[in-house]
Amino acid sequence: MSEKRSAELLHDPRLNKSTAFTEAERERLGLIGLLPDGVETMELQLLRAHRQLDAKTTDLERYIFLSQLLDHDETLFYALVMSDPARFLPLVYTPTVGEACLRFGHLLRRPRGMYVSIARRGRVRDVLRNWPEKDVRFIVVTDGERFLGLGDLGANGMGIPIGKLALYTACGGVPPEVAMPVMLDCGTNNQENLRDPLYLGLRQPRPAREALDAFVEEFVCAVSEVFPGCCIQFEDWAGVDAVRLLARYRDTTCCFNDDIQGTAAVALAGLLGAVRVTESTLSQQRILFLGAGAAATGIASLLCQAMVSEGTSEADARARIWMFDKSGLLHSQRQDLEDFQRPYAQEHVACTDFVTAIESISPTAIIGVSTVGKAFNRRVIEAMARKNERPIIFPYSNPTSHSECTAEEAYAWSDGRAVFASGSPFGPVRVAGKTFVPGQGNNVYIFPAVGMAVYATKAKRVTDEMFIAAARGVAECVTHADLDVGLLYPPQSEILETSLHAATRVAEVVRARGLGGVPLPENLGAFIRSSAYRPHYSAT
Ligand code: NAD
């Protein structure tokens, strides 16, 4: 091995073992003298990384440290994150990634991922061929326009595909070498970015819809040509674009949208956990949404499909779902509804008071996706507690300030009877002499599992049925002990195990529907586990 090759090894994050290269490897690879003499185990390297992290004073500094570790020694990065997922998820992804993306151009050390700008129209294939890996199986692609409630971040949104793919690996076992983060840089309408000399993206306004669609079309076609069999996950696109692009590609391309399908599945998983507490079934619920927007209708659609899969007719499933938006209850006489809301307009007199709607409809569950903080006030929770022995209360709006109620409010106003999960995290609360541990409906329970199943089975399509299977798999991982303390989702500390179980459920659907791109064995659980990435140094 040439001298240059040896030094290259230390700078290749996928091959670098740093101080863990053995004496024999150092001799053979010409690394003697390029490393200090001490040969370390990964445990020692992890100890150092933990100490270095502990010395940082802000989460943003910890994010930068972790990004640099990923650039330097990928195996150690994943070993660190997977050693304590509950601690590291908020650092690698939300909420810290939000702060990092706002300042992405300022924080840049080493560019990561693929930037395909609309200025390269007509040569997207060639751009993709510049990627060093040839077997790309998973792409997370954003145009950075609707970023976690922070709006149009333009090219600064690249932090999201990077962070999300790190979770596919750390939480789902998808090997990092098959993953490619992509920023489709279509410009930005964010004036602050455009004024910032350190902004890294294309400095032009966003294109009209036709031009955007033509560019996405070129990208999708180029991916299928350069990386056949690759799954594309659309992430953080503006709502209308997200819905349109998913509708356009879902039946012809292996793709999905986590904001739409993952969100719906995580809510379904929470409800499946809740009905174990109330000792009923999904199809026996009457569900009233506060909010009738993208999240509400996306969740409702998956809930209906899940009820139908339990044997309920589609009409009966629809009849169990009610929605209440800023103009009141969705009923069939309303003239102001969008087409996507119409299926949820029920026969009912006009009603503009949410508590009156609860009294009239007697829902077993309320789901808040209204963005209106505190909308589940005391009257609302007390009405639900009057109607139900165990009222299901899911305030799913983010961030915490928009949550329709806090965990403490839900438990306190229902005398500890609420079955609770939320979109934003809440710590344990003590009410009526009992400690409750609220679960957070975080999409990380779903997308790594779906991604792992798609990767392992080489699935040709991603269907809603696969998301329902993932939700069921997650709900199956919730133990009686979890339910006893009010936890409707498995603990985040066990996310890899949960994902591998849920991925097995998804793979069962892939096999049953003949969607696999490889022959699938009888024991899908063992197959998924044997395909999963583990952060161990291999012999060099
Ligand atoms: P959206 O803007 O499409 O819809 C908001 C809906 O709320 C609209 O139907 C609107 O009429 C209704 N609304 C507004 N004010 C209201 C009021 N005072 N009373 C009743 N209804 C009112 O937004 P969206 O994309 O559907 O997202 C809604 C919320 O759901 C956001 O806060 C988002 O963070 C949250 N969400 C959470 C998750 C998750 O936890 N996994 C996933 C997706 C969305």
PDB file of N, CA and C and ligand atoms in Angstrom, residues 146 263 266 290-296 324-326 341 369-372 396-398 423 441 443, ligand 1:
ATOM      1  N   ARG A 146     -40.296  23.951   3.490  1.00  0.00           N
ATOM      2  CA  ARG A 146     -41.158  23.990   4.677  1.00  0.00           C
ATOM      3  C   ARG A 146     -40.501  23.185   5.765  1.00  0.00           C
ATOM      4  N   THR A 263     -46.187  10.536   9.679  1.00  0.00           N
ATOM      5  CA  THR A 263     -46.963  11.213  10.719  1.00  0.00           C
ATOM      6  C   THR A 263     -48.258  10.469  11.001  1.00  0.00           C
ATOM      7  N   VAL A 266     -47.563   7.241  12.905  1.00  0.00           N
ATOM      8  CA  VAL A 266     -47.178   7.357  14.313  1.00  0.00           C
ATOM      9  C   VAL A 266     -48.416   7.656  15.164  1.00  0.00           C
ATOM     10  N   LEU A 290     -59.369  18.071  16.390  1.00  0.00           N
ATOM     11  CA  LEU A 290     -59.395  19.534  16.406  1.00  0.00           C
ATOM     12  C   LEU A 290     -58.364  19.963  15.368  1.00  0.00           C
ATOM     13  N   GLY A 291     -58.848  20.581  14.283  1.00  0.00           N
ATOM     14  CA  GLY A 291     -57.997  20.843  13.119  1.00  0.00           C
ATOM     15  C   GLY A 291     -58.428  19.902  12.000  1.00  0.00           C
ATOM     16  N   ALA A 292     -58.450  20.430  10.783  1.00  0.00           N
ATOM     17  CA  ALA A 292     -58.875  19.609   9.636  1.00  0.00           C
ATOM     18  C   ALA A 292     -57.941  19.891   8.466  1.00  0.00           C
ATOM     19  N   GLY A 293     -56.654  20.042   8.788  1.00  0.00           N
ATOM     20  CA  GLY A 293     -55.673  20.367   7.752  1.00  0.00           C
ATOM     21  C   GLY A 293     -54.963  19.134   7.255  1.00  0.00           C
ATOM     22  N   ALA A 294     -53.710  19.332   6.795  1.00  0.00           N
ATOM     23  CA  ALA A 294     -52.941  18.244   6.192  1.00  0.00           C
ATOM     24  C   ALA A 294     -52.729  17.101   7.186  1.00  0.00           C
ATOM     25  N   ALA A 295     -52.361  17.442   8.433  1.00  0.00           N
ATOM     26  CA  ALA A 295     -52.082  16.387   9.410  1.00  0.00           C
ATOM     27  C   ALA A 295     -53.357  15.611   9.727  1.00  0.00           C
ATOM     28  N   ALA A 296     -54.451  16.340  10.008  1.00  0.00           N
ATOM     29  CA  ALA A 296     -55.706  15.672  10.398  1.00  0.00           C
ATOM     30  C   ALA A 296     -56.193  14.745   9.294  1.00  0.00           C
ATOM     31  N   PHE A 324     -63.229  19.139  13.448  1.00  0.00           N
ATOM     32  CA  PHE A 324     -63.685  20.452  13.906  1.00  0.00           C
ATOM     33  C   PHE A 324     -62.546  21.418  13.604  1.00  0.00           C
ATOM     34  N   ASP A 325     -62.798  22.399  12.749  1.00  0.00           N
ATOM     35  CA  ASP A 325     -61.711  23.339  12.426  1.00  0.00           C
ATOM     36  C   ASP A 325     -62.041  24.740  12.925  1.00  0.00           C
ATOM     37  N   LYS A 326     -61.353  25.747  12.420  1.00  0.00           N
ATOM     38  CA  LYS A 326     -61.527  27.074  13.020  1.00  0.00           C
ATOM     39  C   LYS A 326     -62.919  27.654  12.743  1.00  0.00           C
ATOM     40  N   GLN A 341     -61.176  17.686   2.440  1.00  0.00           N
ATOM     41  CA  GLN A 341     -61.875  17.666   3.734  1.00  0.00           C
ATOM     42  C   GLN A 341     -63.276  17.057   3.615  1.00  0.00           C
ATOM     43  N   VAL A 369     -54.626  18.691  16.165  1.00  0.00           N
ATOM     44  CA  VAL A 369     -53.669  19.042  15.099  1.00  0.00           C
ATOM     45  C   VAL A 369     -54.094  20.405  14.539  1.00  0.00           C
ATOM     46  N   SER A 370     -54.320  21.321  15.469  1.00  0.00           N
ATOM     47  CA  SER A 370     -54.896  22.632  15.125  1.00  0.00           C
ATOM     48  C   SER A 370     -53.860  23.745  15.145  1.00  0.00           C
ATOM     49  N   THR A 371     -52.695  23.477  15.720  1.00  0.00           N
ATOM     50  CA  THR A 371     -51.644  24.465  15.988  1.00  0.00           C
ATOM     51  C   THR A 371     -52.059  25.475  17.070  1.00  0.00           C
ATOM     52  N   VAL A 372     -53.181  25.222  17.777  1.00  0.00           N
ATOM     53  CA  VAL A 372     -53.665  26.196  18.763  1.00  0.00           C
ATOM     54  C   VAL A 372     -53.340  25.704  20.175  1.00  0.00           C
ATOM     55  N   TYR A 396     -51.367  16.854  19.424  1.00  0.00           N
ATOM     56  CA  TYR A 396     -50.227  16.527  18.560  1.00  0.00           C
ATOM     57  C   TYR A 396     -49.553  17.748  17.931  1.00  0.00           C
ATOM     58  N   SER A 397     -50.081  18.951  18.214  1.00  0.00           N
ATOM     59  CA  SER A 397     -49.465  20.116  17.559  1.00  0.00           C
ATOM     60  C   SER A 397     -48.087  20.403  18.145  1.00  0.00           C
ATOM     61  N   ASN A 398     -47.187  20.813  17.279  1.00  0.00           N
ATOM     62  CA  ASN A 398     -45.811  21.178  17.637  1.00  0.00           C
ATOM     63  C   ASN A 398     -45.605  22.652  17.329  1.00  0.00           C
ATOM     64  N   GLY A 423     -47.511  15.378  20.551  1.00  0.00           N
ATOM     65  CA  GLY A 423     -46.540  15.587  19.485  1.00  0.00           C
ATOM     66  C   GLY A 423     -45.222  16.108  20.032  1.00  0.00           C
ATOM     67  N   GLY A 441     -45.388  11.112  20.203  1.00  0.00           N
ATOM     68  CA  GLY A 441     -45.626  10.560  18.866  1.00  0.00           C
ATOM     69  C   GLY A 441     -44.597  11.115  17.896  1.00  0.00           C
ATOM     70  N   ASN A 443     -42.070  10.709  14.715  1.00  0.00           N
ATOM     71  CA  ASN A 443     -41.993   9.901  13.486  1.00  0.00           C
ATOM     72  C   ASN A 443     -40.818   8.927  13.491  1.00  0.00           C
TER      73      ASN A 443
HETATM   74  P1  NAD B   1     -52.665  22.972   8.747  1.00  0.00           P
HETATM   75  O1  NAD B   1     -52.405  24.426   8.755  1.00  0.00           O
HETATM   76  O2  NAD B   1     -52.799  22.230   7.457  1.00  0.00           O
HETATM   77  O3  NAD B   1     -54.062  22.731   9.567  1.00  0.00           O
HETATM   78  C1  NAD B   1     -54.413  23.388  10.738  1.00  0.00           C
HETATM   79  C2  NAD B   1     -55.893  23.144  10.981  1.00  0.00           C
HETATM   80  O4  NAD B   1     -56.237  23.670  12.252  1.00  0.00           O
HETATM   81  C3  NAD B   1     -56.802  23.828   9.962  1.00  0.00           C
HETATM   82  O5  NAD B   1     -57.832  22.935   9.589  1.00  0.00           O
HETATM   83  C4  NAD B   1     -57.400  24.982  10.750  1.00  0.00           C
HETATM   84  O6  NAD B   1     -58.725  25.330  10.334  1.00  0.00           O
HETATM   85  C5  NAD B   1     -57.434  24.405  12.135  1.00  0.00           C
HETATM   86  N1  NAD B   1     -57.495  25.436  13.169  1.00  0.00           N
HETATM   87  C6  NAD B   1     -56.789  26.592  13.245  1.00  0.00           C
HETATM   88  N2  NAD B   1     -57.198  27.307  14.316  1.00  0.00           N
HETATM   89  C7  NAD B   1     -58.165  26.580  14.910  1.00  0.00           C
HETATM   90  C8  NAD B   1     -58.979  26.797  16.026  1.00  0.00           C
HETATM   91  N3  NAD B   1     -58.861  27.904  16.777  1.00  0.00           N
HETATM   92  N4  NAD B   1     -59.874  25.851  16.354  1.00  0.00           N
HETATM   93  C9  NAD B   1     -60.016  24.742  15.621  1.00  0.00           C
HETATM   94  N5  NAD B   1     -59.256  24.476  14.532  1.00  0.00           N
HETATM   95  C10 NAD B   1     -58.354  25.398  14.180  1.00  0.00           C
HETATM   96  O7  NAD B   1     -51.547  22.315   9.664  1.00  0.00           O
HETATM   97  P2  NAD B   1     -51.091  20.783   9.700  1.00  0.00           P
HETATM   98  O8  NAD B   1     -49.990  20.533   8.734  1.00  0.00           O
HETATM   99  O9  NAD B   1     -52.310  19.932   9.624  1.00  0.00           O
HETATM  100  O10 NAD B   1     -50.426  20.673  11.150  1.00  0.00           O
HETATM  101  C11 NAD B   1     -51.192  20.909  12.323  1.00  0.00           C
HETATM  102  C12 NAD B   1     -50.347  20.660  13.553  1.00  0.00           C
HETATM  103  O11 NAD B   1     -50.055  19.285  13.642  1.00  0.00           O
HETATM  104  C13 NAD B   1     -48.994  21.378  13.570  1.00  0.00           C
HETATM  105  O12 NAD B   1     -48.823  21.997  14.828  1.00  0.00           O
HETATM  106  C14 NAD B   1     -47.991  20.285  13.419  1.00  0.00           C
HETATM  107  O13 NAD B   1     -46.835  20.577  14.169  1.00  0.00           O
HETATM  108  C15 NAD B   1     -48.726  19.135  14.023  1.00  0.00           C
HETATM  109  N6  NAD B   1     -48.180  17.887  13.516  1.00  0.00           N
HETATM  110  C16 NAD B   1     -47.623  17.015  14.415  1.00  0.00           C
HETATM  111  C17 NAD B   1     -47.066  15.850  13.986  1.00  0.00           C
HETATM  112  C18 NAD B   1     -46.478  14.858  14.969  1.00  0.00           C
HETATM  113  O14 NAD B   1     -46.546  15.059  16.150  1.00  0.00           O
HETATM  114  N7  NAD B   1     -45.875  13.763  14.536  1.00  0.00           N
HETATM  115  C19 NAD B   1     -47.043  15.567  12.641  1.00  0.00           C
HETATM  116  C20 NAD B   1     -47.640  16.474  11.726  1.00  0.00           C
HETATM  117  C21 NAD B   1     -48.205  17.624  12.191  1.00  0.00           C
END
